[in-house]
CSV table of C-alpha atoms in Angstrom, one decimal:
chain,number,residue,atom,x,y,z
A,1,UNK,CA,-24.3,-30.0,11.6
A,2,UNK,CA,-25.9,-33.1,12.8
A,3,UNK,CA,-27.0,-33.1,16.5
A,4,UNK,CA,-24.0,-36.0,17.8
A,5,UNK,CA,-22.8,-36.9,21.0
A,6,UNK,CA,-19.0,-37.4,20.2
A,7,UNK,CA,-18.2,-35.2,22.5
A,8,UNK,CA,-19.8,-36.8,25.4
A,9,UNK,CA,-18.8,-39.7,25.1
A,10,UNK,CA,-18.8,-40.5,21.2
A,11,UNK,CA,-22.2,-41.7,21.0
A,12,UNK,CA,-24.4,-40.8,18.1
A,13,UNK,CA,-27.8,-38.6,18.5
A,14,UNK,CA,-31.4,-39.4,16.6
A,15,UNK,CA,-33.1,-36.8,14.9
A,16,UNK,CA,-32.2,-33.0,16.3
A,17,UNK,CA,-35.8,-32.1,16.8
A,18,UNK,CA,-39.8,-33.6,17.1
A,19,UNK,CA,-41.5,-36.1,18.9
A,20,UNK,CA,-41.3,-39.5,19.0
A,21,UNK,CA,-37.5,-39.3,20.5
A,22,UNK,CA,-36.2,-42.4,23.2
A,23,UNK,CA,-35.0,-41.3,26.2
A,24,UNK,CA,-31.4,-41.5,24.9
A,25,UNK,CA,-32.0,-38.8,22.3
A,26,UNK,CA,-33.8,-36.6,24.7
A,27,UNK,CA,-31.2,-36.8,27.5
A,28,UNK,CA,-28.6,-35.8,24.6
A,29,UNK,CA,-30.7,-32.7,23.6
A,30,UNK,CA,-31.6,-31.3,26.9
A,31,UNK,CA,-27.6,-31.9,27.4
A,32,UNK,CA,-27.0,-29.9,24.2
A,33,UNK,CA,-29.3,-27.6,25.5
A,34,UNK,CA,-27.7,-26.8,28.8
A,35,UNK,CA,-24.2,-26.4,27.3
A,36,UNK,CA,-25.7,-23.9,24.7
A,37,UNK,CA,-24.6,-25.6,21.9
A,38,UNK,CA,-20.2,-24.6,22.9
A,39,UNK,CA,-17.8,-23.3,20.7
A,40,UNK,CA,-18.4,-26.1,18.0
A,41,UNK,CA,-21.5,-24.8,17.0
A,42,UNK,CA,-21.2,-20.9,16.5
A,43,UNK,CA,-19.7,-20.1,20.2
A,44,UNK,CA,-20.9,-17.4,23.0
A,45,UNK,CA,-23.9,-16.0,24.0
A,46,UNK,CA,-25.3,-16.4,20.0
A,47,UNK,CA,-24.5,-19.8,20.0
A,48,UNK,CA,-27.0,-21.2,23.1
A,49,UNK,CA,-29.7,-19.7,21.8
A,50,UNK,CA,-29.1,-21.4,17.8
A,51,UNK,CA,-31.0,-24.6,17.3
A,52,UNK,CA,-29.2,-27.1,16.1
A,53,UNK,CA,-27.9,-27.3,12.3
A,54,UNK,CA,-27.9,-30.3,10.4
A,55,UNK,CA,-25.1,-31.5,8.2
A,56,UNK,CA,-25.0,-33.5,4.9
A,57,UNK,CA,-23.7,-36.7,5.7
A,58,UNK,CA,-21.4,-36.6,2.5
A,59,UNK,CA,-20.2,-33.1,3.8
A,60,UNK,CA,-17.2,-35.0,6.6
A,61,UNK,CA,-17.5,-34.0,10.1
A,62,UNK,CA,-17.4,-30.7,11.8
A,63,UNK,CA,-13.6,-30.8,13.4
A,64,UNK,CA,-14.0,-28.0,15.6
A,65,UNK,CA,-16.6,-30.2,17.1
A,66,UNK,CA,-14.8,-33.0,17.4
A,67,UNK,CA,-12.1,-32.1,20.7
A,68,UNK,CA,-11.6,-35.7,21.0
A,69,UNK,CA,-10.1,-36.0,17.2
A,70,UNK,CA,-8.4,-32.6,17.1
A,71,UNK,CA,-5.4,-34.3,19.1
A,72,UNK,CA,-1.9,-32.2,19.7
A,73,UNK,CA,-0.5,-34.4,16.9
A,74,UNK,CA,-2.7,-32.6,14.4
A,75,UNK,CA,-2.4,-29.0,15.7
A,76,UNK,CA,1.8,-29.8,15.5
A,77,UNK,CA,1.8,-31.8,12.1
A,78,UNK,CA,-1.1,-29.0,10.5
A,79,UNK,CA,0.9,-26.2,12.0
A,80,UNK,CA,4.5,-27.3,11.0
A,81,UNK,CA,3.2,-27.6,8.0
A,82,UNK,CA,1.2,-24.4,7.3
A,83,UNK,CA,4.9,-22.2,9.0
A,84,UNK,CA,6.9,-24.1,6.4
A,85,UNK,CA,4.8,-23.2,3.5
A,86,UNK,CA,4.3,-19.5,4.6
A,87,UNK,CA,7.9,-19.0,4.7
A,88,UNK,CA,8.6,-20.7,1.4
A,89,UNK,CA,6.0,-19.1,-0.6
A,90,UNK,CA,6.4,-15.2,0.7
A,91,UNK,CA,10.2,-15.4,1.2
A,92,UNK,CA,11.3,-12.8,-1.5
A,93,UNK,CA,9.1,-10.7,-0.3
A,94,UNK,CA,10.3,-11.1,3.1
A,95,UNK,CA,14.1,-10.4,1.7
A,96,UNK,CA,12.6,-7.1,-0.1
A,97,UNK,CA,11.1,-6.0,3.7
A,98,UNK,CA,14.5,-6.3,5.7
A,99,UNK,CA,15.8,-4.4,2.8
A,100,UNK,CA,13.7,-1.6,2.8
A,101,UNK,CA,14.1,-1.8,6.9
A,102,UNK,CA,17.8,-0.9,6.4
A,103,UNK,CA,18.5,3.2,8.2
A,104,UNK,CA,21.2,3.9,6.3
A,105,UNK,CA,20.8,1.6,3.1
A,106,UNK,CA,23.4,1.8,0.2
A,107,UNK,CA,22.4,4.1,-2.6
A,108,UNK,CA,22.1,0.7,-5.0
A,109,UNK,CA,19.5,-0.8,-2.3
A,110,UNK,CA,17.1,2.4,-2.3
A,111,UNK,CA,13.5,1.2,-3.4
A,112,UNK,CA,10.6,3.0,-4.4
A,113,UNK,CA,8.3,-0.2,-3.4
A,114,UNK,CA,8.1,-3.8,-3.5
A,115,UNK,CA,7.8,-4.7,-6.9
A,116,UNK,CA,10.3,-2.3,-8.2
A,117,UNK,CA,13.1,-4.2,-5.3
A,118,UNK,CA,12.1,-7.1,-6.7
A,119,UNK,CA,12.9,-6.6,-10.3
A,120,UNK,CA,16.3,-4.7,-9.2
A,121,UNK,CA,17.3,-7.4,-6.8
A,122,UNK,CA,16.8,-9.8,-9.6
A,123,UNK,CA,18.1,-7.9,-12.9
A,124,UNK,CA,21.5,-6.8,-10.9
A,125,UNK,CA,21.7,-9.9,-8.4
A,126,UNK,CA,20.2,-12.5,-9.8
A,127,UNK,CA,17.5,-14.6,-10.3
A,128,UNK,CA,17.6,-16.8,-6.6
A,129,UNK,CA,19.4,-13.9,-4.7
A,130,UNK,CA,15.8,-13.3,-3.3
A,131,UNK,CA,15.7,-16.4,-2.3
A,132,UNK,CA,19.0,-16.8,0.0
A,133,UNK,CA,18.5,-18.1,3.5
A,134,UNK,CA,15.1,-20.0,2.9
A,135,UNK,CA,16.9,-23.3,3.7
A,136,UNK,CA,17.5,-22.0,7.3
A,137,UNK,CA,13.8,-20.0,7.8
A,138,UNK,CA,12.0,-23.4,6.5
A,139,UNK,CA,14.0,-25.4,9.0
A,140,UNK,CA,13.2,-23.0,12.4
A,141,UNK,CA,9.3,-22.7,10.7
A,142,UNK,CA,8.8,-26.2,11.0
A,143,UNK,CA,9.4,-26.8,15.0
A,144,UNK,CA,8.4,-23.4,15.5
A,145,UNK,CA,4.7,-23.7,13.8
A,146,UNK,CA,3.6,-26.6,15.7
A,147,UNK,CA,4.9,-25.6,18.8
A,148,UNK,CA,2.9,-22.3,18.3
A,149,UNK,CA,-0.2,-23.8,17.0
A,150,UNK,CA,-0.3,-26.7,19.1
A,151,UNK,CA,-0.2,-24.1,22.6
A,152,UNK,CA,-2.5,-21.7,21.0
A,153,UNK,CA,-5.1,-24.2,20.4
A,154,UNK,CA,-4.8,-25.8,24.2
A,155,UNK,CA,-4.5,-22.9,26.1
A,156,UNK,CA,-7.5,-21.2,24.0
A,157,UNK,CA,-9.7,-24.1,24.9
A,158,UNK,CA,-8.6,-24.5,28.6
A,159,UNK,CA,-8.4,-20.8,29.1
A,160,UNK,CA,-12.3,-20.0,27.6
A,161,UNK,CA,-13.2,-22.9,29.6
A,162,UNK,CA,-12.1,-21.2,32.4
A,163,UNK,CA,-13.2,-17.6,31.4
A,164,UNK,CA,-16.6,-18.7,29.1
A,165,UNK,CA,-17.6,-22.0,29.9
A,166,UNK,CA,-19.3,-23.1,26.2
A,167,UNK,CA,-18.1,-20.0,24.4
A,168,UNK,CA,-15.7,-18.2,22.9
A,169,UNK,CA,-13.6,-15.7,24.8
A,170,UNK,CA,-11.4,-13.2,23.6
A,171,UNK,CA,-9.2,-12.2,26.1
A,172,UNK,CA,-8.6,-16.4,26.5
A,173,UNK,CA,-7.8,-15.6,22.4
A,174,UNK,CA,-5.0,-13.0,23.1
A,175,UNK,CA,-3.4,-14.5,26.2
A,176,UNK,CA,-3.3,-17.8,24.3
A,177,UNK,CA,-1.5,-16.2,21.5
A,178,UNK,CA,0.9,-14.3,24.0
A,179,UNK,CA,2.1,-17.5,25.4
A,180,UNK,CA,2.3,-19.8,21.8
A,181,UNK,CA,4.7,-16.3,20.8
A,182,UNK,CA,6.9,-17.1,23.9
A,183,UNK,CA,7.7,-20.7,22.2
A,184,UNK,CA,7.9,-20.1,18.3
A,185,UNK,CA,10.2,-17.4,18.6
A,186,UNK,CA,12.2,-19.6,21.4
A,187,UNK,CA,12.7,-21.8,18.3
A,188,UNK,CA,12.4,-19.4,15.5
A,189,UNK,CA,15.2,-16.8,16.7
A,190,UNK,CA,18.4,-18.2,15.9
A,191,UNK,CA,16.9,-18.8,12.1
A,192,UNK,CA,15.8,-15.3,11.9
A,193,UNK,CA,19.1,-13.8,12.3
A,194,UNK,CA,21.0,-16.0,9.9
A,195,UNK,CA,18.3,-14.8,7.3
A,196,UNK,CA,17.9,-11.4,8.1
A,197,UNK,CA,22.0,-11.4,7.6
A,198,UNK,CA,22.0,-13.7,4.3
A,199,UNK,CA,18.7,-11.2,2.9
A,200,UNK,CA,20.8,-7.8,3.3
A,201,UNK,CA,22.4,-6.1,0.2
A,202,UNK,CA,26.5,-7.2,-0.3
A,203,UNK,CA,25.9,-9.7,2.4
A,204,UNK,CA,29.8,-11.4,2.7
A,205,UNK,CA,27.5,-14.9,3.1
A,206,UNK,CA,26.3,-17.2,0.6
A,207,UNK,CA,26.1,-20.2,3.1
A,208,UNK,CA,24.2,-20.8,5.9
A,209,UNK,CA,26.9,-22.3,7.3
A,210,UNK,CA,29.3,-19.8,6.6
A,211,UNK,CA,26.8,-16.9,8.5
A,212,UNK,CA,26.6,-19.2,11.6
A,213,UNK,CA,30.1,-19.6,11.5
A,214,UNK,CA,31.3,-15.8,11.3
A,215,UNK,CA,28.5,-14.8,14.2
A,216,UNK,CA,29.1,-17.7,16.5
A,217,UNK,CA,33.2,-16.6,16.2
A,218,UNK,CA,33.1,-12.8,15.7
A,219,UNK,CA,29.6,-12.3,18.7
A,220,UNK,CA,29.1,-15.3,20.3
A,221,UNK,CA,26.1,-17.4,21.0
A,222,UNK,CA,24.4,-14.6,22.7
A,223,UNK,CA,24.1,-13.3,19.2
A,224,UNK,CA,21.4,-15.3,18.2
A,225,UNK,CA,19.0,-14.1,20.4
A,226,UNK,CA,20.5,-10.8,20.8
A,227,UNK,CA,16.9,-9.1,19.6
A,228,UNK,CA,14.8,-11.9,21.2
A,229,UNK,CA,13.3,-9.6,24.0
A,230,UNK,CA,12.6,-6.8,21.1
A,231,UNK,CA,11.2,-9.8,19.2
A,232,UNK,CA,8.9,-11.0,21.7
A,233,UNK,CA,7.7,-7.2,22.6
A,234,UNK,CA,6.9,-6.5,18.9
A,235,UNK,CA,5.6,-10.6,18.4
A,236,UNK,CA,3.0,-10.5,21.6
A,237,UNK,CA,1.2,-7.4,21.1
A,238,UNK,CA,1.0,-8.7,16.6
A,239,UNK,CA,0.2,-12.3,17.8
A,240,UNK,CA,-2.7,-11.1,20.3
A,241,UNK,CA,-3.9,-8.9,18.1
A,242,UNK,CA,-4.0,-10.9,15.6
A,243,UNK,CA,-5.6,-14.3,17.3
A,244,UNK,CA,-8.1,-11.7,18.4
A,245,UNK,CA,-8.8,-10.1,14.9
A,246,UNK,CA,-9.3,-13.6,13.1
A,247,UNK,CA,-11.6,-15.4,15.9
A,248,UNK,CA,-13.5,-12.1,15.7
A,249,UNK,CA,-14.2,-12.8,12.1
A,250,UNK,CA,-14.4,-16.0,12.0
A,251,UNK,CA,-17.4,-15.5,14.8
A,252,UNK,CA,-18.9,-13.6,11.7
A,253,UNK,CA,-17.9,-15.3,8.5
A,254,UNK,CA,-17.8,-18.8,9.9
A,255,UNK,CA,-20.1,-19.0,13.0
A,256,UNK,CA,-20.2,-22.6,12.9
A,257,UNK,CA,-17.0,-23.1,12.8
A,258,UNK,CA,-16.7,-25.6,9.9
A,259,UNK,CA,-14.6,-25.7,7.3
A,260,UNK,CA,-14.5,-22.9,5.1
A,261,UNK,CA,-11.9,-22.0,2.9
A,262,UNK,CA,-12.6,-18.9,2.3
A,263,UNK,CA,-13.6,-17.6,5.3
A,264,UNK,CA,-10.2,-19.0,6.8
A,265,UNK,CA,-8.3,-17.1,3.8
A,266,UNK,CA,-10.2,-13.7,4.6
A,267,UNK,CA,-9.9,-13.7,8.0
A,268,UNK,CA,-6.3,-14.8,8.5
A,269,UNK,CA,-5.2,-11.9,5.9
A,270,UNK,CA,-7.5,-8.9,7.4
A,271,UNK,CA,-5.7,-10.1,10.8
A,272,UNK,CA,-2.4,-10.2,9.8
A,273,UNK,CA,-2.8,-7.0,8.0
A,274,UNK,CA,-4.0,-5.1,11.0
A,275,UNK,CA,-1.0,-7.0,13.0
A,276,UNK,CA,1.3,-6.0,10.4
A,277,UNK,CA,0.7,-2.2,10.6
A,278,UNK,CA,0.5,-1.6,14.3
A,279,UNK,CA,3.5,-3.3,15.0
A,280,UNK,CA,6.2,-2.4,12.2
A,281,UNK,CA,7.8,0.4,14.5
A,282,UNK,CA,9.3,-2.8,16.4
A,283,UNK,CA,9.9,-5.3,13.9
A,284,UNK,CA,12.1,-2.3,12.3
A,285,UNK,CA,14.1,-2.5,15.6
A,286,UNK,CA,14.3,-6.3,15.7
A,287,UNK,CA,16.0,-5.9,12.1
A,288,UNK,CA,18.3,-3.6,12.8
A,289,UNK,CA,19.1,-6.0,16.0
A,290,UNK,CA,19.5,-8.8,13.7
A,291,UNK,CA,21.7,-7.3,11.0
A,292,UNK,CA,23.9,-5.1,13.1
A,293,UNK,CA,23.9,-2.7,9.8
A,294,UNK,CA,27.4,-1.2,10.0
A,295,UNK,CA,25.9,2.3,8.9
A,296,UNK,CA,23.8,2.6,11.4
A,297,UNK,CA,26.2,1.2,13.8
A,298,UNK,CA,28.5,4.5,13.1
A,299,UNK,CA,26.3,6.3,14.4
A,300,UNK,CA,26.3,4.5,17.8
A,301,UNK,CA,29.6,4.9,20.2
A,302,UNK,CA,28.8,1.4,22.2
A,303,UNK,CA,29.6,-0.4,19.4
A,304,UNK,CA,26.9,-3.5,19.0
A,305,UNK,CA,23.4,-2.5,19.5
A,306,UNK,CA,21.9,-4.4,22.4
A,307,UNK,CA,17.8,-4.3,23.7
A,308,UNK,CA,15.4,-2.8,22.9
A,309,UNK,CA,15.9,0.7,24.2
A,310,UNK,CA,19.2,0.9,22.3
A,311,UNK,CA,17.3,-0.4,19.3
A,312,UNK,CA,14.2,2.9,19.6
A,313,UNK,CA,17.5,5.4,20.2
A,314,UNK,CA,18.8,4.5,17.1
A,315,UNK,CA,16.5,4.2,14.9
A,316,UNK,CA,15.4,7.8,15.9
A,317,UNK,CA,18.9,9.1,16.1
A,318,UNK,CA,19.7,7.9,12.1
A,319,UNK,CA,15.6,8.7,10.8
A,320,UNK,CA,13.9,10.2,13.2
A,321,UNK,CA,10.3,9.3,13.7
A,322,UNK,CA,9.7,8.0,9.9
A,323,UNK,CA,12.4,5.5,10.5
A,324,UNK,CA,10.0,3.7,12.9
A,325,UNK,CA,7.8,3.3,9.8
A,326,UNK,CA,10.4,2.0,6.9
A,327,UNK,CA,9.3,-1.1,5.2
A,328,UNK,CA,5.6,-0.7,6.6
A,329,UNK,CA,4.7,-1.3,3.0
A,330,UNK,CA,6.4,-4.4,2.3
A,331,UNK,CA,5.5,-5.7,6.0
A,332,UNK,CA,1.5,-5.6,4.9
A,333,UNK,CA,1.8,-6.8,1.9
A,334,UNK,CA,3.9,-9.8,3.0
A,335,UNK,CA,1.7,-10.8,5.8
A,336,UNK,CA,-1.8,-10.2,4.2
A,337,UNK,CA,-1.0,-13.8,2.2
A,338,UNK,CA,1.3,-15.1,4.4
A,339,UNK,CA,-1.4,-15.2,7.4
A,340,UNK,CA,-3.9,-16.3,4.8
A,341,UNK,CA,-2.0,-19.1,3.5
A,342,UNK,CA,-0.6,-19.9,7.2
A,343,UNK,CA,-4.2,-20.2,8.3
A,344,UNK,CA,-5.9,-22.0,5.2
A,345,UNK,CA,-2.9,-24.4,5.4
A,346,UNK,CA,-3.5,-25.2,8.8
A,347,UNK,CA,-7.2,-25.3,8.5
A,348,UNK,CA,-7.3,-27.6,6.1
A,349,UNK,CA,-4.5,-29.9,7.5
A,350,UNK,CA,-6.5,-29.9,10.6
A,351,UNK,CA,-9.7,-30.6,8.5
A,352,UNK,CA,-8.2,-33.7,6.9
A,353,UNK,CA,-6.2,-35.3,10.0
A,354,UNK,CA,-9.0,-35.2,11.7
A,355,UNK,CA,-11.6,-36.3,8.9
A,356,UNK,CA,-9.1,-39.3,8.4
A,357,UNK,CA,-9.4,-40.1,12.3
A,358,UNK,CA,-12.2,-40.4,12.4
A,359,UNK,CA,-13.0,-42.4,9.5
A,360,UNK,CA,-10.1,-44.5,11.1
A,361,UNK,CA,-12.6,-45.0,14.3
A,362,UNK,CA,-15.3,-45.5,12.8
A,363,UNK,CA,-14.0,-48.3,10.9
A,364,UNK,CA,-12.5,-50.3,13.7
């Protein structure tokens, strides 16, 4: 990129290199020099030692090098967006994973993988029954995106501040995402359960309404965030390690930290893969939480499962240890594009907010 000095103080550099520089252009260097280039520019150790890159002018500028125009508006607006589109676009495949999660499903809801559900639940249910309960999930996504993307991206930036001033820092990654989990799913629990309820086979509920109804009357409000402990215990471990996996690639496949489309695309589904996999022994918990499944629930003597613990001793008591692992399948395959599109989506609506800002400045 071009050697600029937007970020101290939004003044513009000369020429990134050679003699014949003023003072100004010198001070900016040496400056540049002593920061070792920061995060903008390729982050960590690799990065001070980089000269600097220049950029086509017709190219836009480089956002992640641009704190001041990355405001918390963008990260909520990119990220509200991105959650809503996620949901939307993988949400009969989501329907097909709660499915396949079920302990004790009902002989018509046994499915050899996720294409074959797919053509069953639409042959014998019909064509939108995949589709039930997206009204709800797109309207928890919305405020629970930009919450979560909006305290990712400040706490990473204060936190590798604090841990590697000018770099990128790992840990700062993880612990970032731990805390941006504690406020999506805050927001994104109540949702979950009303769809999780609407996606399971013979569900008595064809409204949204009618589903928040018959909990709020027959469980009470507690029910709602009945498996929000398990949720957070299965969401903080996927959400660090996947913040961690895709800012490790990205160090590779995008070291200057531009934007690329497909190195955002690559990265966010290898992450959310890896995620996926490690962590489907507790989202099968948090379903059976959610849903309540009466078959299973036979096979408990308290009634209503409640925590975590309850959760793991049922599971193993109806399927021993492969139960942990049902819907593994249909867990990848729905998050290696859903953290792709989540994260090229927000990528790119970070890109353009704050390519538009900036033109905005510079033409006051």
């Amino acid at each position: 990129m071009e050697l600029e000095g937007r970020s101290a103080g939004g003044v513009a550099g000369g020429p990134a290199a050679g003699p014949g520089r003023s003072p100004g252009e010198s001070a900016l260097l040496d400056g540049w020099l002593q920061r070792g280039v920061g995060r903008g520019a390729g982050g960590g150790e690799a990065g001070a030692c980089r000269p600097p890159v220049r950029q086509d002018p017709d190219s836009g500028p480089d956002y992640e090098a641009l704190p001041a125009g990355a405001t918390v508006t963008t990260h909520m607006v990119a990220g509200a967006v991105a959650g809503i589109l996620e949901h939307c676009v993988m949400y009969p495949i989501d329907c097909v994973k709660t499915r396949m999660q079920s302990l004790q499903p009902d002989p018509a809801a046994r499915y050899r993988n996720v294409l074959e559900a797919l053509r069953r639940i639409i042959r014998t249910e019909g064509l939108w029954r995949p589709m039930r309960g997206l009204n709800v999930t797109a309207t928890g996504a919305g405020p629970a995106h930009a919450l979560y993307f909006a305290c990712y991206e400040k706490l990473k930036k204060t936190l590798s501040d604090v841990i590697h001033p000018g770099g990128n820092s790992h840990i700062a990654n993880g612990a970032a995402g731990c805390v941006a989990t504690l406020l999506h799913d805050a927001a994104m629990n109540p949702a979950e359960v009303v769809k999780q309820r609407m996606q399971m086979y013979n569900s008595p509920y064809h409204r949204v309404t009618d589903c928040v109804r018959a909990v709020w009357q027959n469980e009470g409000a507690g029910a709602f965030y009945r498996s929000y402990t398990t949720q957070l215990t299965m969401n903080v471990p996927f959400q660090a390690i996947h913040f961690m996996t895709y800012e490790f690639l990205q160090e590779h496949f995008n070291p200057q930290r531009r934007y690329n489309p497909s190195s955002h695309v690559l990265s966010g589904a290898c992450a959310g893969a890896v995620a996926a996999a490690a962590t489907t022994p507790l989202d099968v918990c948090k379903t059976l939480l959610n849903t309540q499944e009466s078959l299973a629930l036979n096979s408990n003597i308290t009634g209503h499962i409640t925590g975590m613990a309850s959760a793991f001793r049922t599971v193993y008591q109806v399927g021993g240890v492969t139960a942990y692992f049902r819907g593994v399948q249909a867990r990848v395959i729905y998050q290696i594009p859903s953290t792709a599109i989540a994260w090229s989506v927000y990528e790119f609506f970070k890109y353009l907010i704050t390519k538009r800002q900036e033109e905005w400045r510079a033409g006051k």
